[in-house]
mmCIF file of C-alpha atoms in Angstrom:
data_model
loop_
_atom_site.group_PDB
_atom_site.id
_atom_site.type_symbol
_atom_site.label_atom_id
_atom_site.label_comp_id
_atom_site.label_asym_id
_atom_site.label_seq_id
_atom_site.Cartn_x
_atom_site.Cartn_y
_atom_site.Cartn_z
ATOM 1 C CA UNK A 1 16.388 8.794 29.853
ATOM 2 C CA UNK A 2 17.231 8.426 26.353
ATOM 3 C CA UNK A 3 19.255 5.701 24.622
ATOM 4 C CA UNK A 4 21.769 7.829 24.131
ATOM 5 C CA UNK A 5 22.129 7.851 27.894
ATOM 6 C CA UNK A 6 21.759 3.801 28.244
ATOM 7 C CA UNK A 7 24.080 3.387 25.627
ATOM 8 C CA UNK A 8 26.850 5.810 27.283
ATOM 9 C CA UNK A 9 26.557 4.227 30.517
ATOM 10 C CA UNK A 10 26.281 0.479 29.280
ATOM 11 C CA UNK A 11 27.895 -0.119 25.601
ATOM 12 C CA UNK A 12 25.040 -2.360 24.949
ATOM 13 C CA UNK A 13 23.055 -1.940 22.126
ATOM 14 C CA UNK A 14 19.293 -2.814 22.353
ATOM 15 C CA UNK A 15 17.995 -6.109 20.557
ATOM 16 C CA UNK A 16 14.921 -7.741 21.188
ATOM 17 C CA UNK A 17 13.253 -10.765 19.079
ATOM 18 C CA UNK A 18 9.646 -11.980 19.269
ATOM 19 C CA UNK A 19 7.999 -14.776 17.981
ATOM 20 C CA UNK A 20 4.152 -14.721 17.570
ATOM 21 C CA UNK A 21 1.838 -16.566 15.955
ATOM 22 C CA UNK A 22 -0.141 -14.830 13.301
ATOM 23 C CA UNK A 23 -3.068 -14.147 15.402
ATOM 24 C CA UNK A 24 -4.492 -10.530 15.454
ATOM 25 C CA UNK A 25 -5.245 -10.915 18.913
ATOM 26 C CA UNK A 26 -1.080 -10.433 19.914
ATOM 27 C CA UNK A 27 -1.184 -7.100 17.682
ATOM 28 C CA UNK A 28 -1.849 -4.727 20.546
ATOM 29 C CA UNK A 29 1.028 -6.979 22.468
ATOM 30 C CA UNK A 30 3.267 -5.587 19.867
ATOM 31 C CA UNK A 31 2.362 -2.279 19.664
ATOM 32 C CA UNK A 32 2.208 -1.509 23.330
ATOM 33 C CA UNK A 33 6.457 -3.037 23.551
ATOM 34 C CA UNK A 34 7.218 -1.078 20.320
ATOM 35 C CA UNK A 35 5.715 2.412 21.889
ATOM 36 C CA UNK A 36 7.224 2.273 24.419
ATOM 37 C CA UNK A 37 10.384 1.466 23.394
ATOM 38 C CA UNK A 38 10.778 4.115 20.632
ATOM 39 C CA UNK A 39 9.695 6.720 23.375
ATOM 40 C CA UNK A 40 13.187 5.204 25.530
ATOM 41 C CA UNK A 41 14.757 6.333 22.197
ATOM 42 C CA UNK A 42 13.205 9.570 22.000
ATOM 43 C CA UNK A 43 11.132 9.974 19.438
ATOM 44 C CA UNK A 44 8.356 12.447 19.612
ATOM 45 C CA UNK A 45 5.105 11.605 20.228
ATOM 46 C CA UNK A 46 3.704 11.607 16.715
ATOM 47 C CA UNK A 47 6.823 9.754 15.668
ATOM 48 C CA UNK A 48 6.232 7.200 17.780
ATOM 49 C CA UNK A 49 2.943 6.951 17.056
ATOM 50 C CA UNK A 50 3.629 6.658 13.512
ATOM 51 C CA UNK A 51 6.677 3.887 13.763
ATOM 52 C CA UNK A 52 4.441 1.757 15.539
ATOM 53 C CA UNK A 53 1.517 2.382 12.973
ATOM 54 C CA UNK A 54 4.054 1.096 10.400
ATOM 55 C CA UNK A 55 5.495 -2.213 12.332
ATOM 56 C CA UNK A 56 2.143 -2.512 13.550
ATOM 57 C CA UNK A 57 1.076 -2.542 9.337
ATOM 58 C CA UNK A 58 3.522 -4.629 8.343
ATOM 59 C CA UNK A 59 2.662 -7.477 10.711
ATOM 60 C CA UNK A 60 -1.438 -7.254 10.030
ATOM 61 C CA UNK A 61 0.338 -7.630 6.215
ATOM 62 C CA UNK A 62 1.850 -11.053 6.676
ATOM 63 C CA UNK A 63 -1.356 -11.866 8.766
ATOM 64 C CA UNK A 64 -3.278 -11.288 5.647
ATOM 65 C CA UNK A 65 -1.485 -11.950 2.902
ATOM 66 C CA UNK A 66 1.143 -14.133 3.714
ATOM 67 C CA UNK A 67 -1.098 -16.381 5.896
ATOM 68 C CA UNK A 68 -4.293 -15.666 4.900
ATOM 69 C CA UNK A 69 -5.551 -14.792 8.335
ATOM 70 C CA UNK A 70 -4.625 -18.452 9.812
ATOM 71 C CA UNK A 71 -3.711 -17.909 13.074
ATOM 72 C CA UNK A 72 -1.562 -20.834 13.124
ATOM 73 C CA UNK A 73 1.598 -19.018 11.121
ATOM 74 C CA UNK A 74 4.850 -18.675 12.796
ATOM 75 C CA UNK A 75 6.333 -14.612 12.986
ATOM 76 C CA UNK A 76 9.608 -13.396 14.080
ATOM 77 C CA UNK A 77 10.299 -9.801 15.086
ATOM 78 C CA UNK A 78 13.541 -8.340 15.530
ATOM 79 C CA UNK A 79 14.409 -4.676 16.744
ATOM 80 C CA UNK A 80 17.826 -4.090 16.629
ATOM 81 C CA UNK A 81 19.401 -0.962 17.524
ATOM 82 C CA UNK A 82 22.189 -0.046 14.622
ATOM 83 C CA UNK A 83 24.850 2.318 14.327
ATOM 84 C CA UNK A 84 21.997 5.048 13.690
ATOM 85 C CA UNK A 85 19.157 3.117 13.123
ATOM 86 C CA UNK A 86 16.524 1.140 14.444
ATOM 87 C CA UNK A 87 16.085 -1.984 12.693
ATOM 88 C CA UNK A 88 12.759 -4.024 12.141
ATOM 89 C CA UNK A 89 13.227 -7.334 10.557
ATOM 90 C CA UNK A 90 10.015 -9.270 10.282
ATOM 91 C CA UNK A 91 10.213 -12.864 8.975
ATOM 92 C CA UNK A 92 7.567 -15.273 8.160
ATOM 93 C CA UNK A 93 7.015 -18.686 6.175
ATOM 94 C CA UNK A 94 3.379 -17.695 4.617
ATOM 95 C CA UNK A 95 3.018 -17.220 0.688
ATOM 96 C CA UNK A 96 5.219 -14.759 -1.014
ATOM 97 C CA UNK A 97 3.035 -11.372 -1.696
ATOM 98 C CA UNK A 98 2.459 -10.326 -4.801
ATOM 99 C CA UNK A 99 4.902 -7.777 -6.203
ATOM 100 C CA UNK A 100 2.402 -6.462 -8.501
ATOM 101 C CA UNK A 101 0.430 -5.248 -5.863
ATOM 102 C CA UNK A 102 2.922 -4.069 -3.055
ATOM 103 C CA UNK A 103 2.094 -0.076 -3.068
ATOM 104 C CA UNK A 104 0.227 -0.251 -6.621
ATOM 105 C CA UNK A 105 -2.730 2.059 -4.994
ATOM 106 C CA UNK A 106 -2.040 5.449 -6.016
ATOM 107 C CA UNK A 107 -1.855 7.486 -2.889
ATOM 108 C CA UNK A 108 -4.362 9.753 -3.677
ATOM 109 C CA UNK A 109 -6.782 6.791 -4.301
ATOM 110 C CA UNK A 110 -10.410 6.430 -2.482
ATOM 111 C CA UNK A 111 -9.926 2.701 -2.347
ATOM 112 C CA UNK A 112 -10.312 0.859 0.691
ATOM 113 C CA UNK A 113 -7.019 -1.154 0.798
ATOM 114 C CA UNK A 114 -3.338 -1.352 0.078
ATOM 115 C CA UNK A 115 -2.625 1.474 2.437
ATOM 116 C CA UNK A 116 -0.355 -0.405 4.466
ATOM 117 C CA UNK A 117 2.398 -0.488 2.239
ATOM 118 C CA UNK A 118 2.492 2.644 1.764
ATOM 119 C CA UNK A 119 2.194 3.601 5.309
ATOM 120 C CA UNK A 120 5.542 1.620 5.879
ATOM 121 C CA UNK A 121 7.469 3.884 2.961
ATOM 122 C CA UNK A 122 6.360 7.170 4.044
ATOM 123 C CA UNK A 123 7.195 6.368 8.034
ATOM 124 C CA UNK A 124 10.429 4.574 7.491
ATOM 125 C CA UNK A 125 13.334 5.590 6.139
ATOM 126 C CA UNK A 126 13.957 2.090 4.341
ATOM 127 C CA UNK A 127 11.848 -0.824 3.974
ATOM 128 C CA UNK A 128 13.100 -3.782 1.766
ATOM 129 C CA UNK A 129 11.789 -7.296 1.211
ATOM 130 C CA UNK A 130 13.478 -10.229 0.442
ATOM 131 C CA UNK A 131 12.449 -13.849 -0.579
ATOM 132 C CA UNK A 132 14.960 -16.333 0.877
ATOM 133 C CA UNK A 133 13.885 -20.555 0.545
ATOM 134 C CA UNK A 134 10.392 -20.192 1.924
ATOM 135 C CA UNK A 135 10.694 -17.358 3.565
ATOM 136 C CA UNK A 136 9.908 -13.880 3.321
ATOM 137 C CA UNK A 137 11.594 -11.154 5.252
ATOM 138 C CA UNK A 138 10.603 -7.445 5.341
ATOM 139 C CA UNK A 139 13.786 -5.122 6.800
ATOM 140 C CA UNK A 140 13.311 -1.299 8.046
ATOM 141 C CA UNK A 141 14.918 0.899 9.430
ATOM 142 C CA UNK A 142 14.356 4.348 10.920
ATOM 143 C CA UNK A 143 16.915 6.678 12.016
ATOM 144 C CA UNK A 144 17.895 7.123 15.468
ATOM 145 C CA UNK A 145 17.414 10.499 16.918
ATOM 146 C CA UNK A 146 20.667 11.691 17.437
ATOM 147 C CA UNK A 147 21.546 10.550 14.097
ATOM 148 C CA UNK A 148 18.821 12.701 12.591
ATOM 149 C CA UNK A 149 20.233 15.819 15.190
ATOM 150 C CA UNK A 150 23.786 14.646 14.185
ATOM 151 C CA UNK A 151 24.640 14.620 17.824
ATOM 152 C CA UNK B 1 -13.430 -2.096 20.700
ATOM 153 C CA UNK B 2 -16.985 -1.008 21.461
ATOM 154 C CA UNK B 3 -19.442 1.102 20.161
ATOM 155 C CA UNK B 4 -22.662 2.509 20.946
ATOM 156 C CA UNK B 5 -25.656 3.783 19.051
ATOM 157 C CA UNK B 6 -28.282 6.645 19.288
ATOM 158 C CA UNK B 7 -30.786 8.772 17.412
ATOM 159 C CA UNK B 8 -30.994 12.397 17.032
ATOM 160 C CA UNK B 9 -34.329 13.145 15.345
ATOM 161 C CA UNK B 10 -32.988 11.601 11.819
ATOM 162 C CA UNK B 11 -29.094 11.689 12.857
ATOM 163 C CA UNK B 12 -27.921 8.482 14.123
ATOM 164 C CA UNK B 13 -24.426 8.422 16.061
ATOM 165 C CA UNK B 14 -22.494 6.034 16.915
ATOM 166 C CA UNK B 15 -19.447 6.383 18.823
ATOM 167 C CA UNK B 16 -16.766 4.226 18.690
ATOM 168 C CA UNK B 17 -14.616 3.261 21.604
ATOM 169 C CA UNK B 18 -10.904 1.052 22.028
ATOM 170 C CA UNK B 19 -8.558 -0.253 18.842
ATOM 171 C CA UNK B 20 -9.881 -0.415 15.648
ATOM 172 C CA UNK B 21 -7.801 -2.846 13.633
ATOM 173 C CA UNK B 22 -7.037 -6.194 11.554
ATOM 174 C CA UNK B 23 -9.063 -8.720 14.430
ATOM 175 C CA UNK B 24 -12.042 -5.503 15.094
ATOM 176 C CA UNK B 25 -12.386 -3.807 11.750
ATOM 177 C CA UNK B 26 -15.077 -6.768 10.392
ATOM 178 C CA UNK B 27 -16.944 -5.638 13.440
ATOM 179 C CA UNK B 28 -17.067 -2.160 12.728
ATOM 180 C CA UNK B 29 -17.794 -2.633 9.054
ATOM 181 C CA UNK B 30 -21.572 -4.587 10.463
ATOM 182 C CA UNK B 31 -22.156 -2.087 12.935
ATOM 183 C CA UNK B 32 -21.692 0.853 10.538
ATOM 184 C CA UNK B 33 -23.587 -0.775 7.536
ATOM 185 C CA UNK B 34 -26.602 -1.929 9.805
ATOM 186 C CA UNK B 35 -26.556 2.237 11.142
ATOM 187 C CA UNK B 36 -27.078 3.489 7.900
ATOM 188 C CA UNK B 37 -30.326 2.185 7.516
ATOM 189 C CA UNK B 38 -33.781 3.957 8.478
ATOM 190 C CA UNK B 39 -31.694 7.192 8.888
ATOM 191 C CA UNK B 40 -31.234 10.867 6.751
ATOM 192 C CA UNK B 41 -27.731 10.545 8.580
ATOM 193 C CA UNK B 42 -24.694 8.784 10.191
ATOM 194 C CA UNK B 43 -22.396 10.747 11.897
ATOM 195 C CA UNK B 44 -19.394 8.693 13.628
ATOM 196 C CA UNK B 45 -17.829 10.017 16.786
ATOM 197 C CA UNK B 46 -13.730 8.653 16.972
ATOM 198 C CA UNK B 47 -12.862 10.584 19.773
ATOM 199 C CA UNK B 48 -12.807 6.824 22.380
ATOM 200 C CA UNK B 49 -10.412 5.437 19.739
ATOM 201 C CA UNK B 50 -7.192 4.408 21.005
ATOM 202 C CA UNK B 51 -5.452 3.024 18.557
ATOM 203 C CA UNK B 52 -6.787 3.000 14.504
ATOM 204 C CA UNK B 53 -5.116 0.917 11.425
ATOM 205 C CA UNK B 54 -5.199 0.848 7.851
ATOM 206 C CA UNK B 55 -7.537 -1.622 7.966
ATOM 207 C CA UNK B 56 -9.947 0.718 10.342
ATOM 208 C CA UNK B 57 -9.559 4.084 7.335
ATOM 209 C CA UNK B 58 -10.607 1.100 5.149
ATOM 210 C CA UNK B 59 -13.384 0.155 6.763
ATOM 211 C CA UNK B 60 -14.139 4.007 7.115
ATOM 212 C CA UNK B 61 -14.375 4.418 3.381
ATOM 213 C CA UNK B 62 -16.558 1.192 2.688
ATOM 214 C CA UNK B 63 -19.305 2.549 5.038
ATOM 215 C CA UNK B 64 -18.592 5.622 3.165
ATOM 216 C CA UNK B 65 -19.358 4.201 -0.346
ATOM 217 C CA UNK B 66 -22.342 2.142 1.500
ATOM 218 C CA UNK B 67 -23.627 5.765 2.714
ATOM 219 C CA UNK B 68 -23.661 6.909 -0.827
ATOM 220 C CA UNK B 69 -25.610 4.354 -2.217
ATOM 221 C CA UNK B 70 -27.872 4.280 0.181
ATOM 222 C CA UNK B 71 -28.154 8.445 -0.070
ATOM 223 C CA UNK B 72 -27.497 8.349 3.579
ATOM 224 C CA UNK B 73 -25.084 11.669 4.592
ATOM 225 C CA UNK B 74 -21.860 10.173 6.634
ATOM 226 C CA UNK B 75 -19.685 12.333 8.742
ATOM 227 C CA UNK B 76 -17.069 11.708 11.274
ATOM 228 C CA UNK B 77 -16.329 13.774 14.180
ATOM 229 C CA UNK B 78 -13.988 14.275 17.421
ATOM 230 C CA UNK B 79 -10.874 12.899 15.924
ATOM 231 C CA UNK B 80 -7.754 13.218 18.077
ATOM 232 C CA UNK B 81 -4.367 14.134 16.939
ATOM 233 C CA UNK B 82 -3.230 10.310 16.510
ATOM 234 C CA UNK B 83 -6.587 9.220 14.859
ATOM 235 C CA UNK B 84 -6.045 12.421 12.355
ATOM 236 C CA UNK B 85 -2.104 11.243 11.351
ATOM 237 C CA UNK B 86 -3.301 7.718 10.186
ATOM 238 C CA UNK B 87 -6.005 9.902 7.820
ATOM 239 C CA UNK B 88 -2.920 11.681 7.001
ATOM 240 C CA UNK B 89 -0.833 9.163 6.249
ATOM 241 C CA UNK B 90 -3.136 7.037 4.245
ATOM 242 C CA UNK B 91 -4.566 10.244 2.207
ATOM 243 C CA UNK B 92 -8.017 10.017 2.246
ATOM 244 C CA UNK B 93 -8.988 12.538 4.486
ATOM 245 C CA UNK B 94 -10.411 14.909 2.291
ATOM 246 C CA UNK B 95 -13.543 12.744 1.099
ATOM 247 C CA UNK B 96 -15.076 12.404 4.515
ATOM 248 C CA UNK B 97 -16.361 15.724 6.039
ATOM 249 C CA UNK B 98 -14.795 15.938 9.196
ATOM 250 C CA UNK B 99 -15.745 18.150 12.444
ATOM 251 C CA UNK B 100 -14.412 18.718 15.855
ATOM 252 C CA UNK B 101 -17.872 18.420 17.798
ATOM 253 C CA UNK B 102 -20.597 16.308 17.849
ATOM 254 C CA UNK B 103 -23.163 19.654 17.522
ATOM 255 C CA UNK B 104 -21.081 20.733 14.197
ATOM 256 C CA UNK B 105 -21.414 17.125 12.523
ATOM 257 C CA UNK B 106 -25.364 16.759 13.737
ATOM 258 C CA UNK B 107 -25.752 19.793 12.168
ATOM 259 C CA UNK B 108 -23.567 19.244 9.059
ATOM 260 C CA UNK B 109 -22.648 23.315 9.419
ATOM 261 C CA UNK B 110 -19.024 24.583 8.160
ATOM 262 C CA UNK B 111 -17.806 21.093 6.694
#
């Protein structure tokens, strides 16, 4: 069953917040509740694979940049289902990252890092970060399948 | 994540097993730099690999650039269709050589 489906039978729209700390032991927590909920939306296989890659990226992000790889940071996740997109707002209260450096590796580049950022632009179809007080707060979205279909 | 070592006359492969990311990537990066010593080559087998990150390609490419100074020949081999779309999305796919089998990247034949 597809959302679609849910949504036709219920009217509800899907929402589901997290908070974690910024341990990279609850990363595979996240991924295995993000997979599995873009397959209930119906993404392919490959697209699922590569939305969670991308959430997944974004987190290990404010784990290491943002915090430093303390494990003691506070992280909020929010999927939201949209009109036609999925949303993914991740908030933290780590150190602002460095504009200068968000997607500077060319993508062509044989250097080991700053791949994640770039991950996140080619999977989703936005991605925008915002400072607010002491927060940061990374928003994507991806489109929902039967948006992309035009169903 | 686990991983396992053996020797093939002077080919050394490891094979690594589970999720290769931000909290097992440091891991990795010892076990491949300790394999490429006291061998003519490493040849990695990804084909246990569940789930692989950014931070797993990066650690790919440091053993990489470890293998060249060491003049140690690195291959990977046995990479599934999900392992293969994080090479594809991070772009660096075309400075490893890559084969399907484990005979192939022994062998170093049709890279």
């Amino acid at each position: 069953m597809h959302s679609s489906e849910a949504r036709s039978r219920s009217g509800i729209r899907f929402r589901v917040e997290w908070r974690l700390p910024s341990d990279p032991a609850f990363l595979p927590v996240v991924r295995g509740a993000v997979e599995k909920l873009c397959a209930v939306f119906g993404w392919t296989e490959s697209e699922v694979r590569s939305i969670t890659l991308a959430v997944d990226e974004a987190l290990t992000n404010v784990i290491r940049h943002a915090y430093h790889k303390r494990p003691d940071g506070m992280i909020e996740l929010i999927c939201e289902e949209k009109e036609k997109v999925m949303e993914f707002l991740i908030s933290d209260t780590g150190d602002a990252p460095d504009a200068s450096k968000i997607c500077s590796r060319a993508k062509e580049s044989q250097a080991a890092g700053g791949m994640g950022t770039h991950i996140i632009r080619d999977v989703m179809d936005t991605a925008d970060y915002r400072r607010s007080g002491q927060a940061n707060h990374l928003v994507m979205t991806k489109r929902l399948k039967q948006s992309v279909e035009g169903k | 994540m686990k991983t396992s070592s053996r020797d093939q006359g002077n080919v050394r492969i490891v094979a690594v097993e589970g999720d290769v990311d931000l909290s097992t990537s440091g891991e990795l990066r010892k076990v491949l730099f300790g394999a490429l010593r006291g061998v003519k080559r490493l040849v990695i087998n990804l084909g246990g690999i569940h789930y692989l990150d950014s931070s797993g390609i990066a650690t790919l490419i440091e053993a990489l650039k470890e293998s060249q100074k060491t003049n140690t020949e690195f291959a990977l081999f046995a990479m599934s269709p999900a392992v293969h779309e994080v090479f594809r999305l991070t772009h660096v796919i075309k400075i490893f050589q890559v084969y399907e089998t484990e005979e192939q990247a022994v062998g170093g034949a049709g890279a």
